[in-house]
Amino acid sequence: MNVLELARPELRAMQPYSSARMEAGAGELFLNANESAWAPDGAPDTDIRRYTEPQPPGLLGVLAELYGVRRDQLLIGRGSDEAIDLLVRAFCRAGRDAIAIQPPTFGMYAVCAHVQDAGVIEVPLAADFTLDVDGLLAALTPAVKLVFVCTPNNPSGQPVPRASIERLARALAGRALLVVDEAYVEFVDDASLVSVADLLDRHDNLAVLRTLSKAWALAGARIGCLLANPAVIALLRRIMPPYPLPRPCVALALAALSPVAQALAHERLGIVRAERARMTTALRGVPGVREVLPSQANFLAVRFDDAGAVYRQLLGGGIVVRDIRRYPRLGDALRITLGTPAENDRVLQVLREAKP
Ligand SMILES: Cc1ncc(COP(=O)(O)O)c(C=O)c1O
């Protein structure tokens, strides 16, 4: 079965919008897109008056190399959030189809499903926050078109073994698209053991989400990617707005991915990994800490005797962490993003000064 047969048939048949940029051939004077004839006063980039390429070839090339895929397997969007939304809209018919998720997990999968009026099948992670592959497969109904798996998972922090992803991809062939969210994969001690981008050619029903928001320090630029079968990429491009990527954001991404910037980013990933180990040990020795979940991401989920009091105490010290008590199995936990070594010391200091 062709993976596109899982997508909404009316979208496959739809005539997509054809933008001026897409239709433009060679030329010297472009008067085809109703752009201004002048750049704004003082603009550092005078091309800002022009619409951008829908998928800028320079950035596409750099990201394809970074993720080890072909250009036709890559879609660049406004954060991986946009790719999640596009996938749900492309594969789920309102009121009929569904997605599957494993709580506690990233909230946007369910939000996008609700916006599309798609169902949400919840198969909780096991008590130790590992993925229950058999339970997940047993819970699937024919309505499920997308299965989201987050690795390492937000907010619990554990990666899903490659073998589980491969098993799922095989089991879901012809039934559903498996969407593996690797937003935090760069932080894993051995990322090559976890990323599954290299499996795309073997499974046409596999898709991978990547982002420049975390390891690449560009959350404000909103650049994220979907890696998938070329037919899936082409389908999503048909429903994506015509000019999704702001020119200044593309320039920022290219700068952040220059060889020098990549070397610096790798150094910083090393600092995050070292701080993760240091903070895990240090937090385990703080009074009132019940458990620090083992994490392979740039955050720690920490259980406290009284998470609410600790949240307020950190806030009193000027430190904002994420209250994750609303998530199943994490009713006593806070999620603490790893900061610089000095920032992490400040967290420890405030926690140690706590009055019992
Ligand atoms: C697991 C996961 N996926 C995706 C995202 C969205 O990232 P982006 O900034 O690329 O939209 C986040 C953001 O926190 C996340 O935690």
XYZ file of C-alpha atoms and ligand atoms in Angstrom:
372
model
C 0.000 0.000 0.000
C 1.239 3.469 -0.910
C 1.599 5.584 2.252
C -0.433 8.362 0.599
C -3.480 6.124 0.710
C -3.518 6.818 4.462
C -3.894 10.573 3.826
C -7.125 12.499 3.307
C -8.235 11.687 -0.275
C -9.741 15.143 -0.835
C -6.338 16.757 -0.188
C -4.628 14.480 -2.663
C -7.175 15.546 -5.285
C -7.107 19.272 -4.349
C -5.625 21.881 -6.692
C -3.024 23.628 -4.471
C -2.300 27.365 -4.497
C 0.375 28.277 -7.017
C 2.435 31.216 -5.762
C 4.265 33.783 -7.862
C 7.572 32.421 -6.519
C 6.727 28.898 -7.640
C 5.690 30.007 -11.130
C 8.590 32.416 -11.761
C 11.113 31.281 -14.352
C 14.345 33.030 -15.322
C 14.124 36.814 -15.595
C 15.685 40.098 -14.573
C 12.817 42.302 -13.537
C 10.310 40.550 -11.303
C 6.937 42.306 -11.356
C 4.885 39.192 -10.671
C 4.192 39.168 -6.918
C 2.844 42.625 -6.043
C 5.898 43.303 -3.875
C 7.097 46.837 -3.122
C 9.515 48.380 -5.621
C 11.607 49.726 -2.715
C 13.166 48.182 0.371
C 12.121 49.653 3.746
C 14.283 52.548 4.873
C 17.486 51.303 6.531
C 16.736 47.607 5.918
C 19.938 45.585 6.404
C 18.781 43.134 3.716
C 17.203 44.955 0.756
C 15.771 41.640 -0.517
C 13.404 41.775 2.452
C 10.899 43.420 0.075
C 10.683 40.094 -1.783
C 8.735 37.008 -0.804
C 11.020 34.127 0.174
C 11.502 30.857 -1.634
C 8.901 28.417 -0.210
C 11.773 26.062 0.735
C 15.048 28.035 0.456
C 17.498 25.766 -1.433
C 20.547 26.854 0.629
C 18.953 25.949 3.949
C 17.418 22.797 2.498
C 20.890 21.623 1.445
C 22.485 22.335 4.837
C 19.673 20.638 6.773
C 19.620 17.609 4.454
C 23.321 17.141 5.143
C 22.879 17.717 8.885
C 20.154 15.094 9.161
C 21.593 12.658 6.593
C 18.585 12.642 4.256
C 17.861 13.662 0.664
C 16.331 17.080 -0.036
C 13.104 15.481 -1.250
C 12.755 13.811 2.165
C 12.841 17.142 4.012
C 10.247 19.821 4.741
C 11.271 22.984 6.603
C 8.564 24.686 8.622
C 7.904 27.134 11.445
C 9.172 24.899 14.199
C 8.332 21.227 14.411
C 4.996 22.455 15.809
C 3.979 23.366 12.270
C 4.933 19.929 10.949
C 2.823 18.264 13.661
C -0.152 20.417 12.672
C 0.304 19.741 8.945
C 0.548 15.989 9.527
C -2.658 15.910 11.553
C -4.498 18.008 8.996
C -3.228 15.908 6.079
C -3.900 12.466 7.560
C -6.914 12.848 9.867
C -10.435 13.417 8.589
C -12.378 15.537 11.069
C -14.734 13.513 13.231
C -13.495 10.184 11.823
C -9.761 9.581 12.159
C -7.488 9.627 15.203
C -3.931 9.877 16.453
C -2.261 7.736 19.145
C -0.008 9.160 21.865
C 1.655 7.857 25.017
C 1.072 10.163 28.002
C 2.787 11.769 29.708
C 4.109 13.379 26.526
C 4.398 16.622 24.571
C 1.037 18.392 24.547
C 0.894 19.646 20.958
C 0.046 16.274 19.411
C -3.290 16.186 21.223
C -3.922 19.926 20.752
C -3.468 19.662 16.973
C -5.758 16.622 16.935
C -8.447 18.499 18.887
C -8.219 21.489 16.531
C -8.763 19.101 13.607
C -11.594 17.312 15.474
C -9.591 14.089 15.290
C -9.708 11.499 18.064
C -6.857 10.919 20.521
C -6.099 7.352 21.644
C -3.973 7.411 24.793
C -1.720 4.464 25.625
C 0.224 5.513 28.734
C 3.936 4.875 29.025
C 4.831 2.035 31.421
C 5.422 2.847 35.107
C 9.149 3.326 34.399
C 8.247 5.672 31.487
C 9.312 3.199 28.797
C 7.229 2.650 25.680
C 4.857 -0.319 25.834
C 5.005 -1.434 22.180
C 2.638 -4.380 22.600
C 0.134 -2.282 24.560
C 0.278 0.419 21.921
C -0.278 -1.987 19.042
C -3.128 -3.706 20.890
C -4.891 -0.362 21.497
C -4.837 0.815 17.890
C -8.093 1.028 15.978
C -8.488 1.371 12.197
C -9.229 5.085 12.804
C -5.664 5.769 13.974
C -3.730 7.322 11.097
C -0.793 8.807 13.039
C 1.176 7.326 15.941
C 3.376 9.889 17.705
C 6.426 8.664 19.626
C 8.616 11.220 21.392
C 12.266 10.227 21.964
C 13.713 11.314 24.317
C 10.261 11.935 25.685
C 9.166 15.347 26.949
C 8.610 15.621 29.933
C 10.038 12.322 31.276
C 13.379 12.412 29.410
C 13.931 8.798 28.370
C 14.757 7.751 24.794
C 12.890 4.968 23.002
C 15.178 2.180 21.714
C 15.636 2.006 17.948
C 14.505 -1.618 18.003
C 11.087 -0.519 19.348
C 10.736 2.110 16.617
C 11.649 -0.412 13.919
C 9.168 -2.897 15.317
C 6.439 -0.272 15.377
C 7.215 0.923 11.844
C 6.937 -2.626 10.544
C 3.740 -3.335 12.460
C 2.115 -0.102 11.285
C 2.986 -0.524 7.586
C -0.142 0.108 5.518
C -2.087 1.110 8.664
C -0.633 4.344 10.048
C 2.240 6.794 9.786
C 4.718 6.526 12.667
C 5.906 10.026 13.632
C 9.068 9.970 15.750
C 9.685 13.294 17.471
C 13.431 13.739 17.962
C 13.332 17.314 19.284
C 15.890 16.448 21.996
C 17.887 13.729 20.264
C 21.084 15.804 20.024
C 21.330 15.713 23.831
C 21.400 11.898 24.040
C 24.775 10.537 25.177
C 25.028 8.507 21.980
C 22.592 10.084 19.519
C 23.591 7.653 16.762
C 21.981 4.868 18.795
C 18.693 6.718 18.899
C 17.993 8.789 15.772
C 16.036 6.812 13.213
C 16.371 9.183 10.238
C 18.500 6.540 8.492
C 15.512 4.151 8.469
C 13.370 6.375 6.219
C 14.324 4.568 3.017
C 13.244 1.261 4.524
C 9.852 2.378 5.900
C 7.637 4.662 3.795
C 5.303 5.028 6.824
C 8.042 6.533 9.038
C 8.404 10.283 9.634
C 10.870 12.093 11.907
C 10.538 15.532 13.500
C 13.677 17.607 14.125
C 14.066 21.157 15.352
C 16.617 23.948 15.558
C 14.890 25.197 18.738
C 16.826 23.153 21.278
C 20.404 22.027 20.506
C 20.811 24.775 17.906
C 19.610 27.560 20.202
C 17.114 29.015 17.711
C 13.748 28.685 19.464
C 12.968 32.299 18.531
C 13.639 31.752 14.823
C 10.983 29.001 14.534
C 12.713 26.516 12.240
C 11.799 22.846 12.451
C 11.763 19.971 9.998
C 9.869 16.925 8.977
C 11.904 14.100 7.466
C 9.700 11.656 5.603
C 8.932 9.801 2.394
C 9.053 12.254 -0.580
C 5.355 11.642 -1.295
C 4.437 12.734 2.251
C 6.667 15.821 1.963
C 5.063 16.734 -1.375
C 1.565 16.328 0.088
C 2.324 18.610 3.046
C 3.817 21.234 0.729
C 0.458 21.341 -1.063
C -1.362 22.386 2.121
C 1.339 24.601 3.647
C 1.000 28.388 3.306
C 3.032 29.588 0.309
C 5.821 31.525 2.050
C 6.279 29.916 5.478
C 9.854 30.898 6.262
C 10.725 34.530 7.091
C 13.922 35.647 5.351
C 15.673 36.816 8.593
C 14.972 33.428 10.206
C 16.474 31.569 7.255
C 19.598 33.761 7.515
C 19.836 33.068 11.268
C 19.529 29.328 10.683
C 22.258 29.361 8.024
C 24.540 31.271 10.402
C 23.826 28.878 13.282
C 24.707 25.927 11.044
C 28.009 27.292 9.698
C 30.971 24.968 10.434
C 32.297 27.292 13.174
C 28.862 27.609 14.815
C 28.347 23.838 14.605
C 31.631 23.232 16.441
C 30.560 25.635 19.200
C 27.110 24.024 19.416
C 28.745 20.596 19.870
C 30.893 21.992 22.673
C 27.742 23.261 24.367
C 26.006 19.925 23.944
C 28.925 18.459 25.884
C 28.339 21.011 28.653
C 24.625 20.136 28.797
C 25.418 16.412 29.080
C 27.959 17.038 31.849
C 25.546 19.346 33.689
C 22.774 16.773 33.340
C 24.926 14.184 35.114
C 26.086 16.677 37.749
C 22.590 18.001 38.468
C 21.064 14.512 38.572
C 23.516 13.514 41.301
C 23.301 16.832 43.171
C 19.491 16.956 43.133
C 19.280 13.397 44.459
C 21.041 14.693 47.569
C 18.698 17.647 48.152
C 16.248 17.188 51.068
C 12.679 16.908 49.822
C 13.685 15.389 46.462
C 12.024 11.992 46.023
C 13.399 11.066 42.624
C 15.229 12.519 39.643
C 14.094 10.668 36.533
C 16.985 9.517 34.348
C 17.055 11.944 31.420
C 18.749 12.046 28.037
C 17.339 15.478 27.184
C 18.230 19.037 28.270
C 15.828 18.910 31.221
C 15.212 16.854 34.349
C 11.854 15.723 35.690
C 12.191 15.807 39.476
C 9.748 14.428 42.039
C 9.439 16.315 45.326
C 7.712 15.654 48.653
C 5.872 18.935 48.031
C 6.328 20.049 44.413
C 3.946 22.983 44.830
C 5.989 24.439 47.691
C 9.240 23.923 45.770
C 7.761 25.630 42.715
C 6.858 28.679 44.829
C 10.210 28.635 46.574
C 12.096 28.630 43.256
C 9.850 31.409 42.012
C 10.645 33.377 45.156
C 14.309 33.003 44.196
C 13.514 34.342 40.720
C 13.672 30.908 39.055
C 10.828 29.702 36.837
C 10.570 25.974 36.190
C 7.750 23.989 34.605
C 5.037 22.627 36.841
C 4.198 19.215 35.320
C 1.946 17.933 38.117
C -1.003 17.788 35.706
C 0.653 14.990 33.701
C -0.276 11.381 34.529
C 2.274 9.668 36.836
C 4.012 12.999 37.449
C 1.642 14.439 40.062
C 4.593 15.315 42.323
C 7.048 16.560 39.700
C 8.595 19.699 38.266
C 10.561 19.876 35.014
C 13.787 21.823 35.277
C 15.562 22.886 32.072
C 19.342 22.663 32.343
C 20.885 26.122 32.237
C 24.494 27.286 32.330
C 26.597 25.771 35.143
C 26.145 29.018 37.129
C 22.366 28.970 36.605
C 22.202 25.337 37.710
C 24.198 26.207 40.834
C 21.625 28.881 41.580
C 18.834 26.300 41.380
C 20.717 24.059 43.820
C 21.378 26.968 46.154
C 17.701 27.982 46.312
C 16.626 24.373 46.861
C 19.185 23.817 49.620
C 18.092 26.996 51.399
C 14.566 25.611 51.647
C 12.948 25.705 55.086
C 11.548 22.258 55.839
C 8.933 17.017 22.073
C 8.788 18.332 21.398
N 8.461 18.361 20.116
C 8.318 19.521 19.450
C 8.472 20.722 20.103
C 8.230 21.969 19.329
O 9.420 22.529 18.942
P 9.525 23.675 17.866
O 10.140 24.829 18.570
O 10.400 23.097 16.792
O 8.153 23.985 17.357
C 8.797 20.755 21.458
C 8.929 22.025 22.168
O 9.123 22.142 23.342
C 8.948 19.517 22.131
O 9.242 19.454 23.437
